[in-house]
Amino acid sequence: MRRLVLIGLALGATTACSSADGLYVEDTTDFDDGDSLEGLSLRLDVVPPDGVRANADAETVGPPGALPQSFPFDTLDGLTLELLEAVTVRGTVTGYVSSPWSVDVPGSTLPIGGATVSLRLPGTLQSANGVTNDGTVGAAGSFALRVAPSAGYALNVQPPSPLVAPFAATVDTASDEPVVIDIPLGLPVWGRVLDPDGAPIVGARVFAFHDDGIRTAVAETDSRGWWLIRVPAGVWSFECDGRDHGRDPTIVTRDVEVDGTGATFDFQYPSLRLGTLVGRVIDASGDGVGGVTARLRAGDLTGYDGYEYSSLRTVKTDDDGNFTAVVVSGEWRVELIPPDSAELGPLDVGDVQISASDVEDLADLALEPTVTLVGQVVDAEGLVLPGAVVSAREQAFGQRGWTSVTDATGTFAMTVSDVPLALEILPPGDRGDLALGRVEVATPSAEVVQASLQVGVPASGVVQFLGEPVPFAVVEATDESGTRWATGLSGPDGTFELRLPRP
Amino acid sequence: MIDMSWSWGAPGGTPTPTTRWYAYFTSWSALCIGIGSSGCLYFVPIERPVINAPPDILQPFELEDLELVMVADIEQVTVIAQDDDGDDLAFFWVVVPSDVAYNVTPATPKELPDGTAYWYSTLSLPRDPRLDGRRLQCGVTDLQDTEVVEWTVRVED
């Protein structure tokens, strides 16, 4: 029997009244009805239309252009979102390259081609990525990235070799001077990757990463199991993928203090005890289903006590629905994810114990067919809302999504998986007074959604570029986690209106 | 009842709408023809073709040879469309490979004060080297006609 779910849709809304660090503004505004919005922070992201964007991606002769840009959400009305003309941050990367094994052999400073260079403005959608020139065209080690102008861009350089340390700095685009990056030699961190008998594991991949997001290139162990990575002084973590590029779990060694002469440690893997998992995925009629992804996530693995490790393995079923996975023995969480085109739901098989040198046969695993989720969307007065857009997404598994539009009676019906879903409901185009709503549905086959969209808190403004209104710019209010709270499109006069959900 | 249901996480899949009922005008017009002096009258049925205005894509301006160059960590593409018949529009996105964690704003209606209505949908795509050279598609449909926009994704890495 279906359960009637009455939902007053509200996300908790916000506006902003004070300035804070970054673009997010802590809010304590009370709306007319006394809603308290304390502690919520939003920003406004503006994605210009193609006509404005097209001229921003490259330095070309022609009209100027603007790139996507974030703005503080600091007032409810009269927002003027002035897009700034894109600028180029250019520079060169050189580094001191030395012999990895002999300090007696002097190195030299060379241009670093093929390095990944990124610019990110924290707390915004503004970023750019590129690769330094390898010298085939233009100066070796040079780069040029187009961004919306701002101070405070985090610049990261990841050289292509683990023997050249990564580099981080802060850049202000107001400076016309090229960014000259001369990467110091850095400090060596080295060690071996070994099996439990102390024998080297050849070809294992190791890289270092820092809490602020910087990471090094990957080093592969040599014939004696040695790896070497250079990093700036600081606290670094190191990750190794073990034998056969991922057959072993990935091991992480955290918080390695690197200073003075560097640091050294080994990765030592336990014995490789493999077990086999087999099964057959079928539909309701007992036929095998091909193309299903069996996703195995490592739980408590044999021999890995005391390690920080993780492993995610995926295998696909063949045309008859059979799958085989050879994995490290221990406990694995198994999920089955049907292909997107199949009218079948996913299945959480649960935790499965796989023993070494043994075959665990899950036999037939039946996927349930998709079901019909039905519901009705009304406004706060109870009036039905035709034309509301209802989208649903699986909250786990493959995160498949579906969209439906309510009919003249405000009802919708959509074919979905019978698993927990997250619904987002956008009001119809002629009800600009309403805010979007979200709701979770635990069991679609047993529930009828009765959703009520509330009148939203209005926020309005204009999008401009070089003082002129910008039509067809997408304006989105998002929070720090990237969740969208409201979306709008600027009209021919550049004006937009958003409706923020009330708490 | 207008009921559209699309799977927008369905790479390579063609959207399969559920049922939609629409008026089908098979109109019979009476035409009286006199033949010679016989004075014989009869009716000739004339079928009036049903003409549906397909969705009109306003953005992107050009629909061919589009490239999406992934420069930022997340790139967003927007498709904006109108329908002269006033039909509801649905958008479906096809992203391959499917396990890229993209995010879709589904078909969003917007109506101007003068009554002009258009629909838009956005796709936010993370910069993933696996996308290099892949095709990204967006179909816009009123359930009778479908217009497709296609990009080639470029990721320099």
XYZ file of C-alpha atoms in Angstrom:
660
model
C 0.000 0.000 0.000
C 1.227 3.419 -0.858
C 1.864 5.828 1.886
C 0.801 9.414 1.364
C 3.658 11.733 1.964
C 2.756 15.317 2.685
C 5.652 17.557 2.161
C 5.928 21.237 2.712
C 8.968 21.935 0.641
C 11.513 24.118 2.235
C 15.211 24.141 2.133
C 15.911 26.825 4.552
C 16.493 30.071 2.830
C 18.879 32.858 3.148
C 19.723 36.309 2.282
C 22.755 38.182 3.233
C 23.270 41.279 5.209
C 26.860 41.431 6.182
C 30.197 40.840 4.668
C 32.531 38.093 5.622
C 35.660 36.464 4.316
C 35.301 35.212 0.800
C 32.077 35.348 -1.083
C 29.912 33.627 1.433
C 28.021 35.859 3.757
C 26.855 34.690 7.127
C 23.228 35.522 7.393
C 21.167 36.566 10.352
C 18.374 38.315 8.507
C 14.810 37.894 9.662
C 12.261 38.029 6.904
C 8.878 39.622 7.368
C 7.396 36.505 8.820
C 10.127 36.211 11.373
C 12.106 33.418 9.727
C 15.547 33.170 11.123
C 18.262 32.369 8.631
C 21.150 32.323 10.968
C 24.283 30.563 9.901
C 23.539 30.021 6.242
C 25.804 31.329 3.517
C 25.281 31.588 -0.206
C 27.026 33.008 -3.202
C 25.803 33.914 -6.677
C 27.353 32.217 -9.682
C 26.861 33.818 -13.070
C 27.516 31.912 -16.272
C 27.453 34.342 -19.187
C 25.776 33.365 -22.439
C 27.785 31.993 -25.310
C 27.950 35.352 -27.040
C 29.796 36.910 -24.128
C 31.733 33.808 -23.210
C 32.999 33.069 -26.716
C 35.322 36.015 -26.732
C 36.726 35.310 -23.301
C 38.393 31.954 -23.773
C 41.305 33.204 -25.790
C 43.175 36.402 -26.394
C 41.864 37.372 -29.753
C 41.326 40.560 -31.616
C 37.670 41.363 -31.317
C 35.085 42.218 -28.760
C 35.958 41.504 -25.140
C 34.445 38.604 -23.286
C 33.711 37.433 -19.781
C 34.033 34.089 -18.051
C 31.816 32.538 -15.364
C 32.132 34.511 -12.176
C 30.989 34.320 -8.556
C 29.642 37.213 -6.536
C 28.894 37.732 -2.859
C 25.212 37.457 -2.112
C 25.034 40.552 0.029
C 21.634 42.002 -0.619
C 18.204 40.821 -1.673
C 17.422 43.355 -4.341
C 19.225 45.780 -6.508
C 21.994 43.304 -7.101
C 24.270 44.489 -9.863
C 26.397 41.641 -11.055
C 28.997 43.284 -13.251
C 30.955 40.687 -15.145
C 34.573 41.611 -15.549
C 36.516 41.236 -18.740
C 38.619 38.093 -18.725
C 42.331 38.550 -18.263
C 45.345 36.409 -19.033
C 47.686 35.171 -16.343
C 50.880 34.224 -18.086
C 54.185 33.024 -16.819
C 57.002 30.547 -17.035
C 57.959 27.530 -14.979
C 61.545 26.471 -14.485
C 62.956 24.005 -12.016
C 66.218 22.656 -10.762
C 66.566 19.192 -12.200
C 69.200 16.947 -10.673
C 70.297 13.360 -10.765
C 67.963 11.360 -8.596
C 70.614 9.127 -7.132
C 73.885 11.053 -6.986
C 74.353 14.315 -5.144
C 77.787 14.582 -6.773
C 76.336 15.159 -10.177
C 75.231 18.762 -10.412
C 71.866 19.541 -11.876
C 70.683 22.594 -13.718
C 67.738 24.894 -13.970
C 65.586 23.995 -16.940
C 62.193 25.009 -18.311
C 59.529 22.576 -17.135
C 57.297 21.646 -20.041
C 54.218 19.526 -19.563
C 53.556 20.766 -16.036
C 49.930 21.117 -15.014
C 49.156 24.689 -13.947
C 45.902 25.564 -12.241
C 44.345 28.731 -10.907
C 41.495 28.511 -8.434
C 39.755 31.273 -6.550
C 38.669 29.611 -3.311
C 34.953 29.528 -2.626
C 33.989 30.404 -6.187
C 33.456 28.669 -9.501
C 36.359 30.614 -10.981
C 39.209 28.389 -12.077
C 41.406 27.580 -15.033
C 43.721 24.726 -15.891
C 46.459 24.400 -18.428
C 49.743 22.763 -19.268
C 53.113 24.441 -19.709
C 54.494 24.502 -23.178
C 56.913 21.721 -24.032
C 58.791 23.882 -26.486
C 57.297 22.556 -29.680
C 55.279 25.733 -30.042
C 56.345 28.804 -28.112
C 58.735 29.037 -25.219
C 59.265 25.889 -23.188
C 57.805 26.151 -19.707
C 55.465 29.016 -20.570
C 51.766 29.078 -19.779
C 48.793 31.386 -20.231
C 45.460 30.975 -18.475
C 42.316 33.044 -18.935
C 40.346 33.887 -15.805
C 37.959 36.449 -14.429
C 40.087 39.069 -12.690
C 40.537 38.897 -8.932
C 43.101 38.842 -6.209
C 43.650 35.695 -4.222
C 43.865 33.028 -6.913
C 45.629 29.909 -5.686
C 48.238 28.925 -8.258
C 49.366 25.296 -8.243
C 52.027 23.763 -10.454
C 52.385 20.011 -10.736
C 55.489 19.134 -12.744
C 55.298 16.021 -14.915
C 58.173 14.383 -13.060
C 58.068 13.384 -9.385
C 61.682 14.528 -9.215
C 60.598 18.158 -9.511
C 58.699 19.417 -6.485
C 55.185 20.827 -6.844
C 54.713 24.534 -6.292
C 51.973 26.711 -4.823
C 51.526 30.475 -4.611
C 48.842 33.151 -4.558
C 48.301 35.341 -7.600
C 46.630 38.696 -8.085
C 45.489 39.190 -11.660
C 45.851 42.949 -11.344
C 49.551 42.598 -11.965
C 50.593 42.816 -15.590
C 53.902 41.161 -14.818
C 54.332 37.553 -15.941
C 54.443 35.034 -13.156
C 57.975 33.689 -12.961
C 58.106 30.376 -11.143
C 61.469 28.880 -10.387
C 60.831 25.691 -8.495
C 63.490 24.932 -5.909
C 65.063 21.511 -5.720
C 62.805 20.474 -2.892
C 63.438 17.736 -0.389
C 63.672 14.072 -1.243
C 61.299 11.511 0.186
C 62.163 7.987 -0.785
C 61.633 4.390 0.126
C 60.704 0.992 -1.230
C 57.529 -0.888 -1.876
C 57.936 -4.400 -0.587
C 56.009 -7.604 -0.211
C 55.847 -9.322 3.206
C 59.030 -11.199 2.490
C 60.930 -7.989 1.788
C 61.033 -8.593 -1.936
C 60.599 -5.502 -4.092
C 57.324 -4.759 -5.787
C 58.221 -3.388 -9.198
C 56.089 -0.801 -10.969
C 54.036 0.229 -7.961
C 52.829 3.805 -8.186
C 53.405 6.322 -5.416
C 52.517 9.983 -5.162
C 52.429 12.626 -2.449
C 49.604 14.988 -1.590
C 49.118 17.892 0.741
C 46.068 18.955 2.738
C 45.676 22.059 0.580
C 45.124 19.960 -2.520
C 48.590 20.052 -4.070
C 49.920 16.734 -5.279
C 52.979 15.435 -7.064
C 53.373 13.434 -10.210
C 53.366 9.666 -9.844
C 56.629 7.824 -9.207
C 56.900 4.177 -10.216
C 59.111 1.826 -8.274
C 62.176 0.581 -10.123
C 63.464 -2.960 -10.430
C 64.563 -2.913 -6.792
C 61.317 -1.455 -5.532
C 62.660 2.051 -4.934
C 60.642 5.229 -5.352
C 61.699 8.871 -4.956
C 59.601 12.009 -4.846
C 60.644 15.598 -4.214
C 58.404 17.935 -2.224
C 58.744 21.270 -0.458
C 59.272 21.126 3.308
C 56.100 20.450 5.243
C 53.732 17.701 6.262
C 52.817 15.404 3.385
C 50.808 12.250 2.857
C 51.767 9.474 0.461
C 49.642 6.991 -1.436
C 50.675 3.702 -3.055
C 48.579 1.421 -5.258
C 50.640 -1.746 -4.704
C 50.847 -4.710 -7.014
C 49.420 -4.820 -10.508
C 48.176 -1.241 -10.435
C 45.276 -1.632 -8.113
C 44.963 -5.330 -7.396
C 46.174 -4.452 -3.932
C 44.265 -1.894 -1.939
C 45.627 1.631 -2.002
C 47.649 2.321 1.139
C 48.003 5.814 2.545
C 50.767 6.939 4.872
C 49.743 10.244 6.413
C 51.433 13.157 8.085
C 55.026 12.561 7.104
C 57.129 15.460 8.373
C 59.491 16.451 5.597
C 62.298 18.813 6.553
C 66.077 19.055 6.629
C 67.346 16.225 4.525
C 63.950 14.883 3.606
C 62.325 11.686 4.805
C 62.303 8.004 4.086
C 59.909 5.142 4.724
C 58.717 1.963 3.025
C 55.350 0.659 2.001
C 55.123 -3.001 2.917
C 52.184 -4.974 1.687
C 50.872 -8.114 3.358
C 50.675 -11.367 1.454
C 48.492 -11.250 -1.609
C 45.657 -13.563 -0.699
C 43.123 -13.540 -3.449
C 39.622 -14.888 -3.464
C 37.022 -15.032 -6.176
C 33.489 -13.702 -6.202
C 31.054 -14.920 -8.828
C 27.388 -14.370 -9.403
C 24.694 -14.039 -12.005
C 22.419 -11.036 -12.331
C 18.919 -11.772 -13.519
C 15.714 -9.854 -14.060
C 12.279 -10.704 -12.706
C 11.735 -13.316 -15.387
C 15.001 -15.054 -14.596
C 16.872 -13.901 -17.678
C 20.475 -12.852 -17.315
C 21.154 -9.125 -17.529
C 24.284 -7.999 -19.325
C 26.138 -4.768 -18.765
C 25.417 -4.599 -15.045
C 28.219 -3.092 -12.996
C 29.131 -5.077 -9.906
C 30.776 -2.570 -7.590
C 32.896 -3.943 -4.754
C 34.052 -1.651 -1.971
C 36.651 -2.962 0.463
C 35.598 -3.478 4.049
C 37.707 -5.356 6.554
C 40.388 -7.014 4.429
C 42.559 -9.896 5.574
C 46.044 -8.844 6.657
C 45.419 -5.112 6.540
C 44.982 -4.415 10.239
C 46.790 -1.209 11.113
C 46.824 0.069 7.552
C 44.849 2.985 6.154
C 43.616 1.524 2.919
C 40.831 1.618 0.396
C 39.846 -0.270 -2.685
C 37.042 0.000 -5.176
C 36.738 -2.640 -7.869
C 34.167 -2.832 -10.621
C 33.352 -5.626 -13.033
C 30.617 -5.905 -15.648
C 28.310 -8.805 -16.272
C 28.549 -10.599 -19.601
C 25.590 -11.092 -21.901
C 24.319 -13.936 -19.726
C 24.504 -11.829 -16.591
C 27.557 -13.558 -15.128
C 30.354 -11.740 -13.393
C 33.639 -12.763 -11.802
C 35.813 -10.628 -9.553
C 39.178 -11.702 -8.207
C 39.990 -9.575 -5.181
C 41.984 -9.498 -1.968
C 40.292 -11.762 0.558
C 38.159 -10.231 3.266
C 34.887 -8.380 3.548
C 33.547 -6.462 0.569
C 30.395 -4.412 0.134
C 28.740 -5.445 -3.119
C 26.303 -3.355 -5.160
C 24.796 -4.061 -8.540
C 24.138 -1.112 -10.824
C 22.140 -1.768 -13.978
C 22.949 0.005 -17.224
C 21.176 3.317 -17.563
C 18.973 2.091 -20.351
C 17.654 -0.895 -18.370
C 14.278 -0.613 -16.702
C 15.691 -2.194 -13.602
C 16.646 -0.896 -10.218
C 20.015 -1.311 -8.505
C 20.606 -3.801 -5.723
C 22.602 -3.551 -2.530
C 23.793 -7.117 -2.037
C 25.370 -6.233 1.293
C 28.625 -7.332 2.890
C 30.162 -10.459 1.431
C 33.020 -12.420 2.951
C 35.467 -13.639 0.327
C 37.965 -16.234 1.501
C 41.454 -16.676 0.118
C 41.827 -19.316 -2.578
C 38.111 -19.876 -2.504
C 35.182 -19.060 -4.741
C 32.229 -17.285 -3.181
C 29.207 -17.892 -5.375
C 26.353 -15.443 -4.906
C 24.230 -17.465 -7.345
C 21.308 -15.611 -8.897
C 20.833 -11.994 -7.916
C 17.536 -10.567 -9.085
C 17.157 -6.909 -9.944
C 13.722 -5.491 -9.327
C 12.002 -3.670 -12.171
C 11.619 0.065 -12.064
C 8.456 1.431 -10.511
C 6.211 4.408 -11.069
C 6.534 7.285 -8.672
C 3.450 9.450 -8.623
C 2.661 12.683 -6.905
C 1.065 16.064 -7.058
C 2.518 19.530 -6.762
C 0.490 22.402 -5.347
C 1.238 25.873 -4.056
C 0.833 27.066 -0.503
C -2.843 27.819 -1.153
C -3.436 24.311 -2.375
C -3.787 25.284 -6.019
C -2.465 22.657 -8.366
C 0.640 23.549 -10.324
C 0.737 22.386 -13.928
C 4.120 22.644 -15.587
C 6.253 22.116 -12.495
C 9.435 20.245 -13.306
C 10.128 17.311 -11.038
C 13.519 15.676 -11.177
C 14.582 12.652 -9.196
C 18.014 11.222 -8.612
C 19.104 8.037 -6.920
C 20.781 8.918 -3.661
C 23.351 6.162 -4.050
C 24.246 3.473 -6.537
C 24.566 4.931 -10.026
C 22.817 8.197 -9.150
C 20.583 7.884 -12.182
C 18.172 10.723 -12.761
C 14.717 11.233 -14.227
C 12.634 14.265 -15.007
C 8.916 14.752 -15.368
C 6.546 17.673 -15.791
C 3.268 17.956 -13.922
C 0.099 17.861 -15.984
C -2.995 20.066 -15.832
C -3.956 18.544 -12.507
C -0.526 19.135 -11.038
C 0.250 15.450 -10.987
C 3.298 13.671 -12.264
C 4.295 10.101 -12.813
C 7.784 8.906 -13.579
C 9.514 5.593 -13.905
C 12.215 5.319 -11.276
C 14.257 2.829 -9.303
C 12.631 1.659 -6.113
C 15.459 3.023 -4.003
C 15.812 6.223 -1.969
C 15.510 9.232 -4.249
C 16.195 12.931 -3.903
C 13.560 15.039 -5.651
C 13.997 18.608 -6.781
C 10.880 20.444 -7.866
C 11.062 23.611 -9.931
C 7.952 25.781 -10.127
C 6.278 26.395 -13.478
C 7.531 29.322 -15.516
C 4.514 31.476 -14.829
C 4.863 31.135 -11.072
C 7.923 33.210 -10.481
C 6.808 33.786 -6.906
C 7.543 30.217 -5.881
C 10.806 28.734 -4.732
C 12.161 25.374 -5.715
C 11.720 22.586 -3.250
C 13.483 19.403 -2.365
C 12.248 16.226 -0.808
C 13.518 12.743 -0.224
C 11.506 9.661 -1.042
C 12.573 6.492 0.718
C 10.423 3.929 -1.091
C 8.972 5.221 -4.355
C 6.701 2.206 -4.868
C 5.013 2.783 -1.520
C 4.657 6.539 -1.466
C 2.605 9.234 -3.124
C 4.329 12.576 -3.102
C 2.132 15.510 -2.179
C 4.402 18.509 -2.494
C 3.610 22.090 -1.681
C 5.867 24.761 -3.140
C 6.152 27.793 -0.939
C 6.352 31.429 -1.902
C 10.033 32.189 -2.004
C 12.004 35.111 -0.735
C 12.653 37.308 -3.763
C 16.091 38.387 -4.779
C 16.608 40.377 -7.922
C 19.175 42.272 -9.859
C 20.797 42.779 -13.183
C 23.691 41.130 -14.969
C 25.936 43.528 -16.820
C 29.084 43.454 -18.837
C 30.924 46.661 -19.648
C 27.897 48.510 -18.321
C 25.520 46.841 -20.740
C 22.802 44.379 -19.719
C 23.537 40.719 -20.421
C 20.550 38.604 -21.483
C 20.495 34.824 -21.084
C 23.018 34.675 -18.278
C 22.399 31.824 -15.861
C 22.345 33.034 -12.253
C 22.502 30.464 -9.486
C 22.524 30.819 -5.719
C 24.661 28.056 -4.245
C 25.992 27.237 -0.838
C 29.473 26.167 0.114
C 28.739 22.531 -0.632
C 27.680 23.419 -4.157
C 23.998 22.781 -3.510
C 21.848 25.001 -5.677
C 19.233 27.021 -3.832
C 17.769 28.973 -6.697
C 18.328 29.382 -10.382
C 17.369 32.090 -12.801
C 17.994 33.355 -16.278
C 18.468 36.999 -17.093
C 15.950 38.488 -19.486
C 16.571 40.729 -22.487
C 17.200 43.673 -20.177
C 19.683 41.696 -18.094
C 17.404 41.525 -15.092
C 16.871 38.342 -13.163
C 14.849 37.241 -10.192
C 15.500 34.367 -7.880
C 13.188 32.905 -5.301
C 14.932 31.488 -2.304
C 13.199 28.821 -0.257
C 12.219 29.817 3.243
C 13.400 27.746 6.140
C -2.427 14.807 -19.579
C 1.017 15.894 -20.489
C 3.438 13.600 -18.862
C 7.054 13.513 -19.801
C 9.545 11.308 -18.171
C 13.164 11.243 -19.236
C 16.179 9.526 -17.953
C 18.919 12.114 -18.099
C 21.531 9.827 -16.747
C 21.213 7.607 -19.744
C 24.307 7.822 -21.869
C 23.723 6.465 -25.259
C 20.118 5.863 -24.493
C 17.274 7.416 -26.313
C 14.788 8.942 -23.948
C 11.632 6.985 -23.687
C 8.697 9.188 -22.960
C 5.801 7.774 -21.112
C 2.389 8.393 -22.484
C 1.400 11.706 -23.829
C -2.011 12.373 -25.270
C -2.336 15.036 -27.857
C -5.020 16.155 -30.225
C -4.669 14.675 -33.651
C -6.447 16.766 -36.177
C -7.458 14.617 -39.066
C -9.718 17.178 -40.491
C -12.067 16.449 -43.340
C -13.031 19.374 -45.411
C -15.894 19.153 -47.742
C -15.291 20.184 -51.263
C -18.109 20.366 -53.670
C -17.161 19.816 -57.230
C -19.402 20.124 -60.152
C -18.507 17.901 -63.031
C -19.578 19.065 -66.367
C -23.252 19.436 -66.793
C -24.142 16.349 -64.928
C -24.526 18.318 -61.819
C -23.145 15.434 -59.881
C -21.916 16.532 -56.501
C -19.633 14.645 -54.243
C -17.305 15.283 -51.413
C -13.589 14.825 -51.621
C -11.900 14.306 -48.292
C -8.836 16.433 -47.762
C -6.408 15.581 -45.029
C -4.954 18.620 -43.408
C -1.422 17.869 -42.238
C -0.576 18.371 -38.626
C 2.223 20.864 -38.338
C 4.140 20.970 -35.134
C 6.649 23.692 -34.550
C 9.829 22.033 -33.352
C 11.738 23.493 -30.446
C 13.724 26.520 -31.468
C 17.155 26.510 -29.872
C 18.245 30.034 -29.011
C 21.541 29.059 -27.445
C 23.994 27.828 -28.639
C 23.720 30.076 -31.644
C 25.475 27.600 -33.907
C 24.534 23.947 -33.708
C 27.377 22.414 -35.683
C 31.029 21.760 -34.932
C 30.663 22.810 -31.344
C 33.552 22.220 -29.003
C 33.475 22.284 -25.242
C 37.002 23.034 -24.099
C 37.370 22.059 -20.475
C 39.474 24.773 -18.898
C 37.838 25.390 -15.544
C 37.432 22.686 -12.905
C 33.743 22.605 -13.764
C 32.386 23.805 -17.068
C 28.726 24.601 -17.478
C 26.892 24.542 -20.761
C 23.440 25.998 -21.177
C 20.845 25.252 -23.793
C 17.989 27.728 -24.148
C 14.970 26.967 -26.323
C 11.507 28.204 -27.184
C 8.496 26.433 -28.585
C 6.177 28.424 -30.783
C 3.289 26.080 -30.013
C 3.694 26.634 -26.324
C 4.539 22.986 -25.752
C 6.405 22.013 -22.643
C 9.971 21.182 -23.476
C 12.137 18.454 -22.068
C 15.904 18.265 -22.236
C 17.976 15.133 -22.103
C 21.719 15.031 -21.775
C 23.981 12.263 -22.894
C 27.382 12.111 -21.262
C 29.860 9.337 -21.895
C 31.390 7.865 -19.813
C 28.438 7.748 -17.496
C 30.301 7.672 -14.212
C 31.460 11.254 -14.582
C 29.822 13.132 -11.733
C 27.983 15.672 -13.793
C 25.119 17.777 -12.554
C 22.053 18.774 -14.503
C 19.584 21.579 -14.070
C 16.576 19.981 -15.705
C 14.269 21.778 -18.075
C 13.514 25.045 -16.338
C 10.689 27.214 -17.624
C 10.966 30.977 -17.585
C 8.322 33.434 -18.562
C 8.893 37.094 -19.217
C 6.381 39.724 -18.167
C 5.280 40.020 -21.805
C 4.375 36.362 -21.808
C 7.356 35.168 -23.812
C 8.276 31.764 -22.512
C 11.469 29.865 -22.893
C 13.088 26.881 -21.337
C 16.633 26.249 -20.368
C 18.710 23.469 -18.994
C 22.294 23.426 -17.827
C 24.883 20.717 -17.497
C 27.838 21.134 -15.172
C 30.667 18.829 -16.094
C 33.856 18.263 -14.106
C 37.161 18.499 -15.911
C 37.944 14.837 -16.421
C 40.628 13.677 -18.878
C 38.459 10.710 -19.818
C 36.086 13.124 -21.502
C 38.646 14.239 -24.068
C 37.350 13.574 -27.536
C 33.976 12.376 -26.303
C 30.675 13.668 -27.562
C 28.282 15.530 -25.349
C 24.704 15.732 -26.512
C 21.630 17.617 -25.445
C 18.279 16.826 -26.948
C 15.417 19.287 -26.700
C 12.009 17.845 -27.401
C 8.365 18.764 -27.298
C 7.608 15.051 -27.631
C 6.848 15.414 -31.303
C 10.047 16.933 -32.589
C 13.504 16.824 -31.147
C 16.433 19.094 -31.786
C 19.876 17.933 -30.773
C 22.939 19.942 -29.838
C 26.254 18.155 -29.844
C 29.668 19.163 -28.573
C 33.056 17.533 -28.829
C 34.748 17.720 -25.463
C 38.394 18.780 -25.324
C 40.465 18.318 -22.210
C 44.094 19.304 -22.404
C 46.107 17.277 -19.962
